[in-house]
XYZ file of C-alpha atoms in Angstrom:
432
model
C 19.698 -42.898 -18.725
C 20.211 -40.330 -15.964
C 23.628 -38.723 -15.633
C 24.933 -35.917 -13.445
C 26.155 -32.867 -15.343
C 25.962 -29.048 -15.256
C 22.164 -29.184 -15.252
C 21.390 -32.493 -13.547
C 21.831 -33.797 -10.001
C 20.967 -37.301 -8.710
C 20.065 -38.073 -5.096
C 19.262 -41.451 -3.547
C 17.149 -39.891 -0.798
C 15.998 -36.569 0.565
C 18.530 -34.941 2.902
C 19.126 -31.385 4.110
C 21.980 -31.088 1.601
C 19.368 -30.826 -1.152
C 19.148 -27.117 -0.319
C 22.740 -26.615 -1.462
C 21.954 -28.102 -4.875
C 18.822 -25.962 -5.272
C 20.770 -22.831 -4.337
C 23.567 -23.745 -6.754
C 21.179 -24.035 -9.707
C 19.304 -20.846 -8.755
C 22.619 -18.957 -8.603
C 24.102 -20.452 -11.797
C 21.800 -22.067 -14.354
C 18.540 -23.968 -14.764
C 18.751 -27.490 -13.391
C 16.853 -30.643 -12.491
C 17.315 -32.732 -9.352
C 16.067 -36.323 -9.244
C 15.500 -37.717 -5.744
C 15.257 -41.512 -5.676
C 17.919 -42.223 -8.320
C 21.487 -43.256 -7.388
C 24.771 -42.165 -8.992
C 24.723 -45.232 -11.279
C 21.343 -44.154 -12.697
C 19.465 -46.907 -10.856
C 15.905 -45.966 -9.881
C 15.687 -46.919 -6.220
C 12.528 -44.946 -5.415
C 11.361 -43.375 -2.158
C 9.530 -45.147 0.668
C 7.220 -42.202 1.386
C 7.464 -39.755 -1.507
C 4.439 -37.727 -0.385
C 5.936 -37.051 3.045
C 9.313 -36.226 1.469
C 7.607 -33.795 -0.913
C 6.048 -31.931 2.020
C 9.411 -31.797 3.810
C 11.118 -30.537 0.658
C 8.552 -27.763 0.261
C 9.296 -26.608 3.812
C 13.058 -26.689 3.187
C 12.688 -24.433 0.138
C 10.376 -21.961 1.891
C 12.170 -21.752 5.244
C 15.734 -22.873 4.606
C 16.703 -20.681 1.639
C 16.962 -16.896 1.310
C 15.513 -15.208 -0.700
C 12.287 -17.094 -1.387
C 12.698 -19.498 -4.326
C 9.127 -20.801 -4.356
C 8.357 -19.020 -7.644
C 11.490 -20.404 -9.287
C 11.125 -24.060 -8.319
C 8.710 -26.795 -9.282
C 8.523 -30.034 -7.284
C 6.424 -33.089 -8.037
C 6.259 -36.896 -7.709
C 6.690 -39.108 -10.746
C 6.291 -42.881 -10.913
C 9.025 -44.608 -12.921
C 9.344 -48.395 -13.072
C 6.627 -48.602 -10.400
C 8.756 -46.550 -8.017
C 8.064 -43.023 -6.797
C 10.729 -40.404 -7.248
C 10.661 -36.647 -6.702
C 11.670 -34.274 -9.482
C 12.844 -30.758 -8.619
C 12.964 -28.216 -11.461
C 15.022 -25.134 -10.543
C 15.173 -21.991 -12.664
C 18.100 -19.600 -12.531
C 16.627 -16.787 -10.429
C 17.126 -12.991 -10.655
C 17.792 -11.868 -7.062
C 21.179 -13.465 -6.540
C 22.906 -14.570 -4.446
C 20.601 -17.140 -2.821
C 21.950 -18.730 0.338
C 21.276 -21.070 3.258
C 19.162 -19.265 5.852
C 21.134 -20.727 8.776
C 24.544 -19.838 7.286
C 23.905 -16.374 5.934
C 25.450 -14.457 3.051
C 28.940 -15.971 3.232
C 30.904 -18.724 1.498
C 29.469 -21.483 3.684
C 25.943 -20.432 2.703
C 26.245 -19.595 -1.015
C 26.667 -22.311 -3.660
C 27.283 -22.408 -7.414
C 27.030 -25.165 -9.998
C 30.411 -26.097 -11.470
C 30.372 -29.062 -13.835
C 28.451 -31.869 -12.139
C 29.008 -30.660 -8.562
C 27.836 -27.813 -6.346
C 30.634 -25.747 -4.803
C 30.883 -22.907 -2.294
C 31.138 -19.420 -3.765
C 34.141 -17.275 -2.824
C 33.657 -13.934 -1.049
C 34.754 -12.167 -4.245
C 32.130 -13.960 -6.327
C 29.444 -13.204 -3.726
C 30.276 -9.472 -3.856
C 30.126 -9.540 -7.660
C 26.722 -11.262 -7.604
C 25.375 -8.657 -5.178
C 26.577 -5.795 -7.407
C 25.072 -7.404 -10.510
C 21.791 -8.060 -8.705
C 21.547 -4.448 -7.529
C 22.101 -3.143 -11.048
C 19.619 -5.660 -12.441
C 16.491 -3.977 -11.133
C 12.954 -5.241 -11.551
C 12.129 -2.961 -14.463
C 15.205 -4.132 -16.439
C 14.489 -7.860 -16.038
C 12.890 -9.751 -18.914
C 9.104 -9.945 -18.578
C 7.693 -13.434 -18.053
C 4.878 -12.409 -20.424
C 6.115 -11.614 -23.930
C 2.649 -11.433 -25.528
C 2.152 -7.753 -24.772
C 0.167 -4.983 -26.461
C 0.583 -1.215 -26.140
C -2.526 0.493 -27.490
C -2.888 2.852 -24.518
C 0.833 3.692 -24.543
C 0.732 4.488 -28.274
C -2.318 6.726 -27.880
C -0.712 8.547 -24.937
C 2.577 9.082 -26.752
C 0.728 10.295 -29.851
C -1.148 12.931 -27.782
C 2.214 14.160 -26.471
C 3.832 14.126 -29.946
C 6.326 11.453 -28.912
C 7.334 8.991 -31.598
C 7.208 5.312 -30.627
C 8.973 2.641 -32.681
C 11.314 -0.320 -32.162
C 14.337 1.920 -31.719
C 12.535 4.171 -29.241
C 11.377 1.121 -27.243
C 15.033 0.103 -26.788
C 16.018 3.648 -25.830
C 13.255 3.787 -23.222
C 14.134 0.240 -21.974
C 10.718 -1.123 -22.899
C 12.624 -3.795 -24.811
C 16.186 -5.023 -24.296
C 18.955 -5.530 -26.833
C 17.544 -8.988 -27.646
C 14.150 -7.451 -28.540
C 12.542 -8.993 -25.455
C 10.008 -7.010 -23.448
C 11.307 -5.941 -20.050
C 9.246 -5.637 -16.877
C 9.055 -1.908 -17.635
C 7.339 -2.911 -20.862
C 5.012 -5.116 -18.816
C 4.052 -2.179 -16.575
C 3.307 0.037 -19.576
C 1.464 -2.666 -21.510
C -2.283 -3.232 -21.674
C -1.634 -6.566 -19.915
C -0.043 -5.003 -16.805
C -0.901 -7.425 -13.928
C -0.774 -4.786 -11.165
C -3.717 -2.662 -10.083
C -4.933 0.209 -7.897
C -7.807 -0.443 -5.492
C -9.874 2.517 -4.300
C -12.426 2.521 -1.494
C -14.695 5.405 -0.498
C -16.004 5.199 3.070
C -18.851 6.831 4.939
C -17.464 8.645 7.942
C -13.912 8.480 9.238
C -13.492 4.716 9.645
C -13.766 1.591 7.510
C -17.096 0.358 8.846
C -19.258 1.350 5.860
C -18.387 1.438 2.155
C -19.812 4.138 -0.062
C -18.119 2.933 -3.249
C -15.136 0.909 -4.419
C -13.323 0.380 -7.699
C -10.263 -1.412 -9.035
C -8.261 0.109 -11.886
C -6.247 -2.103 -14.236
C -4.395 -1.935 -17.538
C -1.269 0.049 -18.359
C 0.048 2.052 -15.392
C -0.492 5.126 -17.595
C -4.179 4.238 -17.847
C -4.375 3.487 -14.137
C -3.015 6.873 -13.114
C -5.456 8.733 -15.372
C -8.509 6.627 -14.480
C -7.748 6.731 -10.761
C -7.200 10.481 -10.700
C -10.477 11.107 -12.563
C -12.275 8.882 -10.053
C -10.759 10.613 -7.021
C -11.430 14.003 -8.585
C -15.151 13.220 -8.554
C -14.986 13.015 -4.765
C -12.705 16.032 -4.370
C -15.555 18.446 -3.737
C -15.381 22.205 -4.050
C -16.744 24.397 -1.287
C -16.981 28.169 -1.199
C -16.277 30.564 1.624
C -16.441 34.337 1.869
C -13.188 36.185 2.468
C -13.887 39.904 2.817
C -16.171 40.766 -0.076
C -15.030 37.886 -2.257
C -16.110 34.263 -2.522
C -13.245 31.767 -2.668
C -13.740 28.221 -3.949
C -11.661 25.630 -2.107
C -11.351 21.951 -2.948
C -11.303 19.336 -0.191
C -7.753 18.322 -1.137
C -5.166 20.503 -2.897
C -5.161 19.129 -6.442
C -1.367 19.023 -6.611
C -1.125 16.990 -3.396
C -3.751 14.503 -4.591
C -2.124 14.100 -7.991
C 1.469 13.930 -6.737
C 0.735 11.367 -4.021
C -0.875 9.125 -6.653
C 2.024 9.510 -9.100
C 4.526 8.912 -6.312
C 2.837 5.636 -5.363
C 2.904 4.343 -8.946
C 6.410 5.471 -9.864
C 8.225 4.473 -6.674
C 6.439 1.334 -5.478
C 8.254 -2.007 -5.335
C 6.839 -4.152 -8.132
C 8.495 -7.273 -6.747
C 5.401 -7.308 -4.509
C 2.286 -8.313 -6.430
C -0.303 -6.605 -4.221
C -2.284 -3.544 -5.268
C -1.776 0.099 -4.378
C -4.517 0.854 -1.824
C -6.389 4.165 -1.681
C -8.922 4.957 1.051
C -11.027 8.128 1.070
C -12.787 9.115 4.304
C -14.828 12.177 5.192
C -11.871 13.886 6.842
C -8.797 12.370 5.180
C -7.316 10.399 2.300
C -4.755 7.567 2.532
C -2.641 6.044 -0.216
C -0.437 3.057 0.573
C 2.058 1.534 -1.854
C 4.131 -1.589 -1.396
C 7.828 -1.278 -0.686
C 9.301 1.236 1.726
C 11.827 3.896 0.810
C 14.904 2.887 -1.168
C 17.636 1.784 1.239
C 19.695 4.719 2.479
C 16.900 7.306 2.018
C 14.913 8.613 4.997
C 11.626 10.490 5.183
C 13.545 13.570 6.292
C 15.596 13.361 3.079
C 12.346 13.579 1.093
C 11.470 16.850 2.803
C 14.787 18.252 1.565
C 14.116 17.149 -2.006
C 16.485 14.161 -1.945
C 15.136 11.384 -4.137
C 16.308 7.949 -5.262
C 13.838 6.217 -7.546
C 13.361 2.475 -7.335
C 12.125 2.549 -10.948
C 14.166 5.257 -12.722
C 13.124 4.233 -16.245
C 9.438 4.420 -15.318
C 10.068 7.798 -13.657
C 11.768 9.017 -16.833
C 8.753 8.107 -18.970
C 6.398 9.932 -16.600
C 8.756 12.900 -16.805
C 8.776 12.776 -20.629
C 4.977 12.810 -20.568
C 5.095 15.805 -18.184
C 3.136 13.903 -15.539
C 5.869 14.920 -13.107
C 7.610 18.283 -13.341
C 11.022 17.417 -11.936
C 12.735 14.687 -9.974
C 12.840 14.736 -6.185
C 10.434 17.634 -5.509
C 7.125 15.777 -5.127
C 6.960 15.251 -1.355
C 8.229 18.746 -0.619
C 5.576 20.284 -2.845
C 2.843 18.135 -1.283
C 3.846 19.622 2.066
C 3.966 23.137 0.563
C 0.432 22.772 -0.802
C -0.761 22.581 2.832
C 1.268 25.581 4.046
C -1.809 27.713 4.725
C -3.653 24.973 6.643
C -3.360 23.803 10.231
C -3.220 20.084 9.426
C -0.174 18.874 7.512
C 0.219 15.754 5.344
C 1.640 12.776 7.215
C 4.150 10.400 5.674
C 4.850 6.953 7.112
C 7.448 4.447 5.995
C 8.104 0.832 6.965
C 10.305 -1.857 5.452
C 7.529 -2.954 3.110
C 5.114 -0.038 2.722
C 4.933 3.712 2.153
C 1.852 5.679 3.195
C 0.772 9.279 2.587
C -2.171 10.783 4.483
C -3.786 14.028 3.266
C -6.385 15.891 5.301
C -9.638 17.326 3.964
C -9.205 21.070 4.494
C -12.928 21.785 4.055
C -13.953 19.163 6.587
C -11.874 20.811 9.255
C -13.027 24.295 8.293
C -16.738 23.454 8.106
C -16.903 21.266 11.187
C -14.442 23.170 13.358
C -12.488 19.969 13.962
C -9.076 21.360 13.372
C -6.998 21.004 16.525
C -7.531 24.238 18.519
C -4.426 26.378 18.843
C -5.061 26.355 22.594
C -4.129 22.664 22.828
C -0.733 21.928 24.316
C 1.790 19.895 22.316
C 1.051 16.850 24.466
C -2.698 17.263 23.901
C -2.176 17.478 20.128
C -0.304 14.167 20.232
C -3.118 12.609 22.276
C -5.750 13.879 19.811
C -3.746 12.446 16.931
C -3.444 9.059 18.661
C -7.198 8.912 19.276
C -7.596 8.764 15.501
C -4.479 6.921 14.383
C -3.590 4.497 17.219
C 0.176 4.994 16.902
C 2.702 7.772 16.308
C 6.450 8.039 15.762
C 9.031 10.770 16.192
C 8.921 11.913 12.564
C 5.162 12.388 12.755
C 5.577 14.399 15.957
C 8.140 16.612 14.222
C 5.694 17.241 11.359
C 2.594 17.553 13.549
C 4.114 20.045 15.992
C 6.681 21.610 13.638
C 9.507 20.940 16.102
C 13.077 19.661 15.892
C 14.139 16.037 16.347
C 15.523 16.810 19.810
C 12.341 18.584 20.917
C 10.153 15.747 19.577
C 12.186 13.193 21.560
C 11.954 15.339 24.696
C 8.162 15.580 24.425
C 7.743 11.843 23.816
C 10.060 10.897 26.697
C 8.195 13.266 29.012
C 4.862 11.671 28.065
C 6.344 8.207 28.699
C 7.576 9.293 32.126
C 4.114 10.670 32.887
C 2.571 7.282 31.924
C 0.642 8.828 29.039
C 2.482 6.913 26.304
C 4.352 3.678 26.001
C 7.035 2.789 23.475
C 6.864 -0.211 21.131
C 8.934 -1.573 18.250
C 12.700 -1.270 17.893
C 15.334 0.511 15.833
C 13.910 2.710 13.101
C 10.499 1.115 13.652
C 9.982 2.555 17.157
C 6.496 3.979 17.677
C 4.341 5.177 20.584
C 0.792 4.364 21.703
C -1.520 5.660 24.388
C -1.000 3.785 27.635
C-alpha cells in the first residue's frame, strides 16, 4: 500500500513538477517519489520508463541548483508487470536547493510539509542560507565512519599532544553525537583526497621525468610531498667576494608554505587532486577552489586571511606546521625579495595557483629578464611563456600601482600588441 506522507510522494506520470518534489525533500528530509502510481495507490505504470528515466536524469542535472546528483538515486522497478520509476532523495547539506529557471526566491525554493511540497518564504530561505554557510564541509558528518588514525596519533605523540575522545570533540574531529566529521575524514588514514606531483624535463609538459601520487592522512601527504619536492630542490654554490654561498633552487619557506596553503585552504567539496608541476625554471601548485568569497589576492599581500577550513588550519597551527594565520602569502613574496623574478599568484572561481621561479636557473642561464627591457617588453616576455596575463600579475611583475598597470595594458591594446578577453574579475590579456 503506497500512501503520500512526509517522506513519500506519488506521481501518475513524469512531469516538470517532479523537480519541485525533489527539491522539497532535499531541503527538508529524506524522501521517496514513485512515478507510475496514482493517488489511490493504483500501479498504472509508465509507457516508456527508460525514456522517462533519461529525461528525469537531465531534469535533476540541469534543472536544479546546486547539483543533487550525489544525493539522488533513480531506477526502474517492475511491479505487477508494470514499470515504475523510483526516486530516492536524501536531505542534502548545501541548502537551499532551487529551480534553476526561477532562482533563489520563493517561487524556486520548496519544502516538504506533511504530504505536500510548498514554497519557502523569503525568511526561511535566508535562514537556510545562514545555516548552510555556518555548516562548512569540515563540520559535516563524514559519509565514511570506518576511519582509523594511526598517522594522526603518531604525529600528535611526536608533538606531545594528547589525543583522546574528549580531544577529538574539542578539535572537531568528532561531533557531539560521536560521529566522525569531514575534518576527521581528512585527518584519517582513509582520506580520499590526494596530491599529484609531476616532474618535467625542460620548461613545458612534453616529457615526464617522474611522477607520484601521495595519499593517506593530509598530515602524511604534506610530509611525504615536501620530502619528495625537497629531493628536486637542488643546492648550487656561487662565490660572493671571498666566500662561497649555497643557494637552493627554491626558497625553502616558499616551497613549504605554498604546499601547506594548498592543503589547508583548498575546497574539499571538489574531489580532484592538488596538482604540483616542477619544471626546470619554475614550480606550479594548483588547488581546487578559489579564494573565499570577499577576499582578493591583494588582501593576501596585506596579510588578510579567511580560511575555508579553519579547524584544519588550527590543527596545522597546533602542530607548528604554520607559524601564524594570514602571513603565508606575504612571507612567500618576502622570500623572493632579493631576486628579480617574483612569485605569481592566480585565482579563479574554482582554482588557486602559485608559481615559484627557480632562482638558480635564472642565475646560471642568464635568463632573468634584463633590466634594460621596457615594461611592455617584460609583459611580452612573460606572455611568451604563460599565454595570458591579468592586471594583478602586471602589478606584481613590474612592481607598479593598479592605475599604472591599467595604463600600460590599455596602451598595449591601443598599439595592437595585446587584446582583452574574459569579463568582470576574470579579465585577462593575450598577445594579439
